[in-house]
Short mmCIF file of C-alpha atoms in Angstrom, two decimals:
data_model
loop_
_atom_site.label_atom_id
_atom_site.label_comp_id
_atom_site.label_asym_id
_atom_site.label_seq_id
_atom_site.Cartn_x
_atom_site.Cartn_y
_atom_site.Cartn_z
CA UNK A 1 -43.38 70.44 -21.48
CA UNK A 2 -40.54 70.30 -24.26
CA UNK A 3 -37.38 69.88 -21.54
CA UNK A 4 -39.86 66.90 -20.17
CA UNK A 5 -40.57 65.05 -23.99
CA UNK A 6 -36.49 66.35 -24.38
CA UNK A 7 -35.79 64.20 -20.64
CA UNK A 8 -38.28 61.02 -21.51
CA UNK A 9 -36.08 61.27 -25.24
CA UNK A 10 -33.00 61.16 -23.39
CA UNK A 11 -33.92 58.29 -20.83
CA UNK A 12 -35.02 56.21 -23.56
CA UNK A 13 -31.65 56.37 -25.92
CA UNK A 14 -29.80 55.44 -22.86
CA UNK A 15 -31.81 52.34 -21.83
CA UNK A 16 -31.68 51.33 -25.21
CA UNK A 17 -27.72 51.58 -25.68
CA UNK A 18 -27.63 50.07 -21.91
CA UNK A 19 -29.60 46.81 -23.25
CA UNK A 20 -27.55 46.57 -26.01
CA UNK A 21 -24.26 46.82 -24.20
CA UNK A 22 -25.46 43.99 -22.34
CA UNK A 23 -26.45 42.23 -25.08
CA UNK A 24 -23.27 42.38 -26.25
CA UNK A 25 -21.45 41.54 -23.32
CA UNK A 26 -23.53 38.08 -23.04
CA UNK A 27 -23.33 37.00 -26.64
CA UNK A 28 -23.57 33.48 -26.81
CA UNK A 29 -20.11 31.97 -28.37
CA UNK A 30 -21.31 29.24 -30.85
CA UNK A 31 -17.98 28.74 -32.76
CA UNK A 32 -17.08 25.64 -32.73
CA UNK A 33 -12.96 24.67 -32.14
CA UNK A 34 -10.71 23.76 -34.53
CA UNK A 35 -9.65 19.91 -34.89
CA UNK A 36 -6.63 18.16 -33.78
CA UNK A 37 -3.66 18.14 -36.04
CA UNK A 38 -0.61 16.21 -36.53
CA UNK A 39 -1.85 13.00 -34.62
CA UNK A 40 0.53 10.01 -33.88
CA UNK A 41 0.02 7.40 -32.00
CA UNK A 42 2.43 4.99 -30.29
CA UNK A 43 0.57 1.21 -28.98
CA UNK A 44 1.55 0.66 -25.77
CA UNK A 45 0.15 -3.10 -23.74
CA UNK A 46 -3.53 -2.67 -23.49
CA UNK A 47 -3.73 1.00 -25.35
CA UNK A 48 -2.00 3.23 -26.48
CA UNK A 49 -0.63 7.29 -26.39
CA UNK A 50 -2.34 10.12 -28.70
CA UNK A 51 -0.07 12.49 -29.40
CA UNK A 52 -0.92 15.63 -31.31
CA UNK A 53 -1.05 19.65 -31.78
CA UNK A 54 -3.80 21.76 -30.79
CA UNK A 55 -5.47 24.09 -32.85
CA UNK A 56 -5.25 27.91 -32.11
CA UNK A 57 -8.30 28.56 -30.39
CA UNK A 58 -7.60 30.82 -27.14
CA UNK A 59 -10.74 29.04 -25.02
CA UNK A 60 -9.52 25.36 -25.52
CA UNK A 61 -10.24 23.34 -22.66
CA UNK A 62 -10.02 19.85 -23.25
CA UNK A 63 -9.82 17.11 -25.53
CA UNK A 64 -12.13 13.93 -25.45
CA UNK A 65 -11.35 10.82 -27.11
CA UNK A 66 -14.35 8.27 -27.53
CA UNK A 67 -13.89 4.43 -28.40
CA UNK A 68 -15.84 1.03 -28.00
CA UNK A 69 -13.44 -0.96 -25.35
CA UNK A 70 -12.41 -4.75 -25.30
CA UNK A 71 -16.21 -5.74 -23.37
CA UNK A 72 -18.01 -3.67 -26.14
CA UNK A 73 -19.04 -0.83 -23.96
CA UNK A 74 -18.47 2.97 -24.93
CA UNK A 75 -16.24 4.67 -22.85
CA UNK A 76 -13.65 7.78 -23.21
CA UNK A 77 -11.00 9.62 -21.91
CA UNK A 78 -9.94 13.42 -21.18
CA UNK A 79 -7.06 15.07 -21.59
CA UNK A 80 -6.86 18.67 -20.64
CA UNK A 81 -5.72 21.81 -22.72
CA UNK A 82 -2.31 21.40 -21.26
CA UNK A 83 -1.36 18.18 -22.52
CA UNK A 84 -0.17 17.47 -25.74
CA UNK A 85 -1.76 13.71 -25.24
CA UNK A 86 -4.17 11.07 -24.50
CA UNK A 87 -4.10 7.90 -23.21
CA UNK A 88 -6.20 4.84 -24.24
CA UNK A 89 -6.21 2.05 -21.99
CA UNK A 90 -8.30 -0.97 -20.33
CA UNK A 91 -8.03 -3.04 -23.80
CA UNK A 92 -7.54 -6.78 -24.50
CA UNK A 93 -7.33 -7.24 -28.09
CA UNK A 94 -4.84 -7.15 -31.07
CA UNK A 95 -7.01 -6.00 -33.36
CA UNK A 96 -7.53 -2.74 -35.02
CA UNK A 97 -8.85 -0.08 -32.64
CA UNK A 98 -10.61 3.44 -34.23
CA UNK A 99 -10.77 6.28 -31.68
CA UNK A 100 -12.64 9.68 -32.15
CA UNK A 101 -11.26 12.51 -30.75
CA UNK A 102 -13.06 15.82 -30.34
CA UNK A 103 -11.94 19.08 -28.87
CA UNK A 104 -14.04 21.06 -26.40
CA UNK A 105 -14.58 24.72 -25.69
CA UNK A 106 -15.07 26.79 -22.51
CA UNK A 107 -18.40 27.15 -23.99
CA UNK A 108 -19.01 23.59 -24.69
CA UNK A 109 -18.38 23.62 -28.23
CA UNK A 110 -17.60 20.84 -29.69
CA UNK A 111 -15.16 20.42 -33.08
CA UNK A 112 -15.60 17.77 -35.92
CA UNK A 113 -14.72 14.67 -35.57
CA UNK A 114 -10.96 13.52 -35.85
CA UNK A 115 -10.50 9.53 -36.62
CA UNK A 116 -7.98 7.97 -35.44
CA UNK A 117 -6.95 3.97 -36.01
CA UNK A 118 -4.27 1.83 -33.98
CA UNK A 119 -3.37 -1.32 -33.03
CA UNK A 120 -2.87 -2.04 -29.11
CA UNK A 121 0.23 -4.48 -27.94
CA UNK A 122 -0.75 -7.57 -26.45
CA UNK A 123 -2.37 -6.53 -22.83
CA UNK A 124 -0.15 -6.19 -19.96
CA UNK A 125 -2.38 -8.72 -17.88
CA UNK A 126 -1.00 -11.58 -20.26
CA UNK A 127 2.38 -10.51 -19.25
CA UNK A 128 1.94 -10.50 -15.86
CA UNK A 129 0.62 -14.39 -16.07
CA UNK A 130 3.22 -15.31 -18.23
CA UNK A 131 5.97 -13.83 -15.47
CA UNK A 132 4.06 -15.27 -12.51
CA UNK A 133 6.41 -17.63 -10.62
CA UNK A 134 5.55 -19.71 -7.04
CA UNK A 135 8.05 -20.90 -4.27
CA UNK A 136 7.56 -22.61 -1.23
CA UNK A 137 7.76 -21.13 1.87
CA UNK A 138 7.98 -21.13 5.31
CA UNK A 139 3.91 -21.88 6.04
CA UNK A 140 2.69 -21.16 2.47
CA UNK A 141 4.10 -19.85 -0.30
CA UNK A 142 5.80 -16.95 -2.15
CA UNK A 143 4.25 -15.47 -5.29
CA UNK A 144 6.18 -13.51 -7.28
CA UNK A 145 5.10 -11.08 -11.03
CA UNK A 146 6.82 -8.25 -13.39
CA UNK A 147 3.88 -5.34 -14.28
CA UNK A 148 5.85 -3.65 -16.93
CA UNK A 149 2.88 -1.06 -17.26
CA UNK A 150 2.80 -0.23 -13.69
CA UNK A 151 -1.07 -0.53 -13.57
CA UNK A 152 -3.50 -2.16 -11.00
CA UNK A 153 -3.71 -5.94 -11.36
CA UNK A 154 -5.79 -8.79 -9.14
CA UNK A 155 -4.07 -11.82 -9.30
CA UNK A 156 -6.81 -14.36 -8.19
CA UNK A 157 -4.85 -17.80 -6.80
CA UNK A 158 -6.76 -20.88 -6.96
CA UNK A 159 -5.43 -23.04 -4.22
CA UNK A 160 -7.11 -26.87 -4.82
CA UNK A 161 -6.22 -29.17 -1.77
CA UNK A 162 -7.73 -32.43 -1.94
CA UNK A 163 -10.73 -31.56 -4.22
CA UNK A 164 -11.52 -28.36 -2.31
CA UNK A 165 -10.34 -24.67 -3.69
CA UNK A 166 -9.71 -21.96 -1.89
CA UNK A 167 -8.88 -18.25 -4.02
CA UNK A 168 -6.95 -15.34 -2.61
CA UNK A 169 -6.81 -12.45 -4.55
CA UNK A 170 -3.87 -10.77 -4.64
CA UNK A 171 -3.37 -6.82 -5.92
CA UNK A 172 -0.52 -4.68 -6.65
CA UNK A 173 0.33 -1.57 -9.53
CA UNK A 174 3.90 -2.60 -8.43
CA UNK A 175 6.31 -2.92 -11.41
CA UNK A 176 7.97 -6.12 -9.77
CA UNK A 177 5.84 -7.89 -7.10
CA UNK A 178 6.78 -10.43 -4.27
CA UNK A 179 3.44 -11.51 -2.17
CA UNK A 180 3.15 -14.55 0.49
CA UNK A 181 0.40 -17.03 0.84
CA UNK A 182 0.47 -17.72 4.64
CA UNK A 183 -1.74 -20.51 6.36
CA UNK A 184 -1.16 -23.19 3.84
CA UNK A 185 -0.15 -26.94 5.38
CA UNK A 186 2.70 -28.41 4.72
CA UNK A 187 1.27 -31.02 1.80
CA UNK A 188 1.55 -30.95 -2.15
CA UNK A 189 -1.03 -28.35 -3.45
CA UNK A 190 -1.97 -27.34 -6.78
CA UNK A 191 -1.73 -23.71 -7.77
CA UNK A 192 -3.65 -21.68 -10.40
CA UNK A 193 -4.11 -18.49 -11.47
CA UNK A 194 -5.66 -15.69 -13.61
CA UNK A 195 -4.87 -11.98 -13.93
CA UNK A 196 -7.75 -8.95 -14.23
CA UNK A 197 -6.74 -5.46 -14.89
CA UNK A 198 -9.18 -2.33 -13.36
CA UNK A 199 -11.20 -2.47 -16.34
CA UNK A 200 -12.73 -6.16 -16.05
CA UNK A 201 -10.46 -7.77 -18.77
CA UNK A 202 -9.58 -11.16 -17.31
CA UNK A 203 -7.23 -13.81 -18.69
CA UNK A 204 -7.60 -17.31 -18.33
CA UNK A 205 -7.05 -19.61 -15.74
CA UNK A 206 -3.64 -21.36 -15.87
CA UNK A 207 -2.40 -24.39 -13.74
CA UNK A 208 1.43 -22.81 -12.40
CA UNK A 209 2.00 -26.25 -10.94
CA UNK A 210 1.94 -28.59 -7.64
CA UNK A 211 3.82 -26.75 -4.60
CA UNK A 212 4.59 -28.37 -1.14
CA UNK A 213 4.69 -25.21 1.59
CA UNK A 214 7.61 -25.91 4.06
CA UNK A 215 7.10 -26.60 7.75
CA UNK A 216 6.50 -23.23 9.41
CA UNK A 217 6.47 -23.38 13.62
CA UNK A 218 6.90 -21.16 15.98
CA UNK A 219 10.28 -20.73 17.59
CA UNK A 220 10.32 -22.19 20.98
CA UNK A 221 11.69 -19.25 23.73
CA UNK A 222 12.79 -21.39 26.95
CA UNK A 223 16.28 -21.31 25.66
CA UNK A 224 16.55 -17.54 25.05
CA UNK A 225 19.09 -15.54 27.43
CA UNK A 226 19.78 -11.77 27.28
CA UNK A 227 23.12 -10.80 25.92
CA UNK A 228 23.46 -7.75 28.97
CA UNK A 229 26.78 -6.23 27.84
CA UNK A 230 25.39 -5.52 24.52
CA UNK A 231 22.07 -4.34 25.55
CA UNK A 232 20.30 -1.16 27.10
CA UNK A 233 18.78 -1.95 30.61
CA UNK A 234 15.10 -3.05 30.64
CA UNK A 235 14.82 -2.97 34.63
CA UNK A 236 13.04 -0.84 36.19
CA UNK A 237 10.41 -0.86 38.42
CA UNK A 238 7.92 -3.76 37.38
CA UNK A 239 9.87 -4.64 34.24
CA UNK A 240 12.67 -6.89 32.85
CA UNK A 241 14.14 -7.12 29.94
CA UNK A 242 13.91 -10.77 29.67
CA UNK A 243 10.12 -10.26 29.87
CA UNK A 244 10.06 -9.73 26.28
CA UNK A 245 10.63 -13.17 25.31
CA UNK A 246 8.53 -15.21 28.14
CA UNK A 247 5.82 -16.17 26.04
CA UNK A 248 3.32 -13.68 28.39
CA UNK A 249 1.25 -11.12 26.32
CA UNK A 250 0.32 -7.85 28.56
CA UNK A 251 -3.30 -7.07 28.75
CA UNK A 252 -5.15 -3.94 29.42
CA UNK A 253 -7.63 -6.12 31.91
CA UNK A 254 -5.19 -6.35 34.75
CA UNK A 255 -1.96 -5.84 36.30
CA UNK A 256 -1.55 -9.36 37.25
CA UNK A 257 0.98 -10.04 34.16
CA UNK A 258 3.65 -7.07 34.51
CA UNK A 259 4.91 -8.79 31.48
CA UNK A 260 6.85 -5.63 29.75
CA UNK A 261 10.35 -4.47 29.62
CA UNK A 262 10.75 -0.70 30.77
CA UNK A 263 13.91 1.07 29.64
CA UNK A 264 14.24 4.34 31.29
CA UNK A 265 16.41 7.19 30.71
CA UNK A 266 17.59 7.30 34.40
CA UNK A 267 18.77 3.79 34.27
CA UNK A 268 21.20 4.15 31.05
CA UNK A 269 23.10 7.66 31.51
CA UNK A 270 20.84 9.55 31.68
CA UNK A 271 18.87 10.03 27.73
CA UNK A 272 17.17 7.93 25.75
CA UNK A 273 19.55 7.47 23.31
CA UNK A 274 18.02 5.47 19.99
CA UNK A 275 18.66 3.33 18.81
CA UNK A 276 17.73 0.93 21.88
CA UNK A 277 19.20 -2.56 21.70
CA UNK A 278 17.98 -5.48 22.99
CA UNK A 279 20.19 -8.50 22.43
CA UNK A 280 19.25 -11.98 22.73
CA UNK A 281 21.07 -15.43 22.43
CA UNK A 282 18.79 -18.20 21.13
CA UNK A 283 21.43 -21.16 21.79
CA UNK A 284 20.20 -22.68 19.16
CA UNK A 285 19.98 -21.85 15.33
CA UNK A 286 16.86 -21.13 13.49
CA UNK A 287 15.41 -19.72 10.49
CA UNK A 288 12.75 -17.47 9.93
CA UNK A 289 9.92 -15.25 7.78
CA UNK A 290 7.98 -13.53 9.87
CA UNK A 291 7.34 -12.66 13.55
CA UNK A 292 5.14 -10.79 16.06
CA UNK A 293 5.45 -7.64 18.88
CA UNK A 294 3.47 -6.97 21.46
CA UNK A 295 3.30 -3.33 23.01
CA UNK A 296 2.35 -2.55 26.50
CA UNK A 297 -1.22 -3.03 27.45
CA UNK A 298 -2.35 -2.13 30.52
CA UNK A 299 -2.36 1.71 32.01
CA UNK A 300 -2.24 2.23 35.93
CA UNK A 301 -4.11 5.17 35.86
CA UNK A 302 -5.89 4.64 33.00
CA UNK A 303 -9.14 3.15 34.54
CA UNK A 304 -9.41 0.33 32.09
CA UNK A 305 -8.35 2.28 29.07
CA UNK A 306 -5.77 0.82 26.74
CA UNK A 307 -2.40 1.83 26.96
CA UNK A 308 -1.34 1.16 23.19
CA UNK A 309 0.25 3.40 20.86
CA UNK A 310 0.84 6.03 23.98
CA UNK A 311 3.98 8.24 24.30
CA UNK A 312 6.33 5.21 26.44
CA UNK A 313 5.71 2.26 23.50
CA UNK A 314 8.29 1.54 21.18
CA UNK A 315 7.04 2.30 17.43
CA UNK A 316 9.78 1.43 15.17
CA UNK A 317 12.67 -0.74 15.36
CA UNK A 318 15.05 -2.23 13.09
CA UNK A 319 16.05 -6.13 13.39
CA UNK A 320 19.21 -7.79 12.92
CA UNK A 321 20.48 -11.61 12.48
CA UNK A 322 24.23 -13.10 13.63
CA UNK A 323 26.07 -16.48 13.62
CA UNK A 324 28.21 -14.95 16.05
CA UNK A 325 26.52 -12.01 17.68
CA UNK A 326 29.89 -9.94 16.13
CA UNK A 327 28.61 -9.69 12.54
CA UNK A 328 25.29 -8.18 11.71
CA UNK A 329 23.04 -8.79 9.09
CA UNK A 330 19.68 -6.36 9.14
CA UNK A 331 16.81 -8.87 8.62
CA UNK A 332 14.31 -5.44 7.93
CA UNK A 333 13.21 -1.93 9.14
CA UNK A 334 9.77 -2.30 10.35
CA UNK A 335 7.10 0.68 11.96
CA UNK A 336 3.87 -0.17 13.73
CA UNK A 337 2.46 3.07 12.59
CA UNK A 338 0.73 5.82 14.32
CA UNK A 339 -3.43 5.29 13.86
CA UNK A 340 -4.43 7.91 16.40
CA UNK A 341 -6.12 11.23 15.45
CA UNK A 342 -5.97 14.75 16.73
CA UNK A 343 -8.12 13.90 19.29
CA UNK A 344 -6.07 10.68 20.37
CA UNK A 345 -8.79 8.39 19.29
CA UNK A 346 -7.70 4.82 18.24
CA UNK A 347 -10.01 3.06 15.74
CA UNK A 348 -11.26 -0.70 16.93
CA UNK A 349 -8.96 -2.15 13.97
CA UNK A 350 -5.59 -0.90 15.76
CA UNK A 351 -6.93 -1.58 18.88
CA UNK A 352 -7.45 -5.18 17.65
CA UNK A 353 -4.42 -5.57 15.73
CA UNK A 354 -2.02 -4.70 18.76
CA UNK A 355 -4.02 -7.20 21.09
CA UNK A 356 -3.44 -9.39 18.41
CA UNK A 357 0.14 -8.39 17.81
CA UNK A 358 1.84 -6.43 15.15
CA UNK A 359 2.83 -8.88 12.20
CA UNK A 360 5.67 -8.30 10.02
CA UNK A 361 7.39 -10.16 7.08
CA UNK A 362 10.75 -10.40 5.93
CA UNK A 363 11.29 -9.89 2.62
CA UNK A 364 12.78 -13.20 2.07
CA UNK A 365 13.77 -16.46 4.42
CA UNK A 366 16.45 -15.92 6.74
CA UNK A 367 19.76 -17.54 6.89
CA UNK A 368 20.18 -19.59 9.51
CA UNK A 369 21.31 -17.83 12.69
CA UNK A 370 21.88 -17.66 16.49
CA UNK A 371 21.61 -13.95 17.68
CA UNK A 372 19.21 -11.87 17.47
CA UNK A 373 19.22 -8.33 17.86
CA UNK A 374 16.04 -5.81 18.20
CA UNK A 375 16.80 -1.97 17.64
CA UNK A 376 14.47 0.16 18.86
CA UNK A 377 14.86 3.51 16.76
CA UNK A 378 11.39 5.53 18.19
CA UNK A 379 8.77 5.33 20.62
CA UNK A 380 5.46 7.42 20.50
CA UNK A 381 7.23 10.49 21.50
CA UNK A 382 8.35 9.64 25.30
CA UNK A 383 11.72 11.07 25.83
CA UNK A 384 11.87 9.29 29.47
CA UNK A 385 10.34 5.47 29.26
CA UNK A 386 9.88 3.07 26.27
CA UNK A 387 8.42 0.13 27.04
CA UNK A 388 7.30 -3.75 24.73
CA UNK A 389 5.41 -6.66 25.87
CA UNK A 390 6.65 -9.30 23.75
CA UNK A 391 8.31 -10.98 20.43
CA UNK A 392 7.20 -14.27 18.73
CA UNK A 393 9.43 -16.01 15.93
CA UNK A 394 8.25 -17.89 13.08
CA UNK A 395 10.10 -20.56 11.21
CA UNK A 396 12.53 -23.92 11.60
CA UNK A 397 12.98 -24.36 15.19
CA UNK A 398 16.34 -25.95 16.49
CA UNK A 399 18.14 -26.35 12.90
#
């Protein structure tokens, strides 16, 4: 009977010391941080940066700063425990701004308050406006800004023509900006516009001024000849080089057009060796923004499937201007993309944009020119065939 009170005694101590031990390992930490020191704070155009020291806690794991923004509404920001800053932004005011800033635990703790008071730079939207500048353009117009804080504007244009407006709305974080308005006739228009940052702080509406778009067209082909002894060989079977510029878009539907160029390995010594050239002498001299490829359409065997973006269709290419078809002057590099997945599957968009034709712009107008000279530099991974439907030109015609 005693060695069974001297067991139950024995039992008990240890579940007791057990349940403590756990106790103790669970104990709830209710210390609150420390506070920020040393806190400095440089303005910056719409905000401004926190800087400051941590305190010595070893379960820091972020800092919160709280303020009322430029709209009235309460919002903050995080920062965490490896920074040594914040950043306050989405303001549009010049007037005193107090922030509070709080540290917070692994444990949710939260310290005292820390005060803070600053006064943001004039908003970077305003400075956008103020360095918005228009130019006609071939078809429409070119819109040019400077974002000195890098940040995501909408520039809304408010086109009036004749008593009716039309807005785009235009959006970049770009720290220098050059956009085009396309699709706008060739009459005296008057532009306006207003700037809103990501936050909902809008400036006002400003007139920029009355704009005439230039006289856009597109360039007519039935002059175009190939320039063979600078260019690979485009014939074979079906196709011919000079299909690429006789105005007839392949389709997937049928057969009946053949309208493609085919350059094949076998036909110029044996590799496809990029860059492809394809050289072509307008007889005439033009000037131009933007212009439009075609791939190949239509699949033999494909039983009505689409034969863009396979292996044999040219992807990327670079494109080159001359006065002389000597001297070269690269107008852009430009790449249709790849929008297939693993699985090969095109989305309806692609599909849609290369029945449409791929669009591309140039940076800026082109000098007047003669020659033009298309560099094929990849296909879709085809090391025998690559093939293109067609090119259009945009621009002056017959200068």
């Amino acid at each position: 009977m005693k060695k069974q009170i001297n067991k139950i005694v024995y039992f008990s101590i240890l579940f007791i010391l057990t349940i403590t031990a756990c106790s103790d390992d669970n104990t709830i930490d209710t210390n609150a941080p420390g506070v920020l020191s040393n806190i400095n704070v440089t303005p910056t155009n719409g905000g401004g940066i926190i800087n400051y020291n941590l305190p010595s806690d070893d379960d820091i794991l972020y800092v919160k700063a709280v303020y009322t923004n430029s709209l009235g509404e309460e919002v903050f920001r995080v920062s965490s425990k490896h920074n040594s800053s914040i950043e306050i932004n989405g303001l549009n005011q010049t007037s005193p701004l107090k922030v509070k800033l709080y540290v917070v635990d692994e444990s949710d703790n939260i310290s005292e308050t820390t005060e803070v008071e600053f006064t943001p730079l004039k908003s970077f939207i305003f400075l956008v406006q103020e360095s918005i500048q228009i130019t006609p353009d071939l078809g429409g117009v070119k819109i040019t800004w400077q974002n000195i804080a890098s940040k995501t504007v909408f520039v809304y244009v408010h086109v009036l023509d004749d008593g009716v407006e039309n807005v785009r709305i235009l959006s970049s974080n770009n720290p220098q900006e050059n956009i085009f308005i396309r699709g706008l006739e060739a009459k005296e228009l008057t532009f306006s516009t207003k700037v809103e940052d990501f936050d909902g702080n809008i400036t006002e509406l400003v007139e920029q001024g009355k704009y005439t778009p230039l006289f856009e067209e597109k360039i007519d082909k039935s002059s175009w000849t190939l320039v063979a002894n600078q260019s690979i060989n485009g014939n074979a079977y079906e196709g011919l080089t000079i299909n690429f510029w006789d105005d007839i878009i392949d389709k997937v539907e049928t057969d009946a057009d053949n309208s493609y160029f085919i350059i094949t390995r076998d036909n110029n010594g044996g590799s496809l060796d990029f860059p492809l050239d394809i050289v072509i002498d307008l007889n005439k001299n033009v000037k131009i923004q933007r212009f439009k490829v075609w791939q190949r359409a239509f699949w033999y065997n494909g039983g009505g499937v689409t034969y863009h973006y396979q292996e044999e269709n040219l992807k990327s290419f670079d494109l080159f201007s001359s006065t002389d078809g000597q001297t070269w002057q690269l107008l852009g590099q430009f790449d249709i993309g790849d929008p297939r997945d693993a699985a090969g599957n095109i989305p309806a968009s692609a599909l849609q944009e290369a029945i449409d034709g791929h669009e591309f712009s140039l940076p800026n107008t082109s000098e007047q020119f003669r020659y033009l000279k298309l560099s094929i530099t990849s296909n879709y991974g085809s090391t025998q065939i690559t093939v293109g439907s067609e090119i259009t030109l945009y621009g002056l015609d017959n200068l």
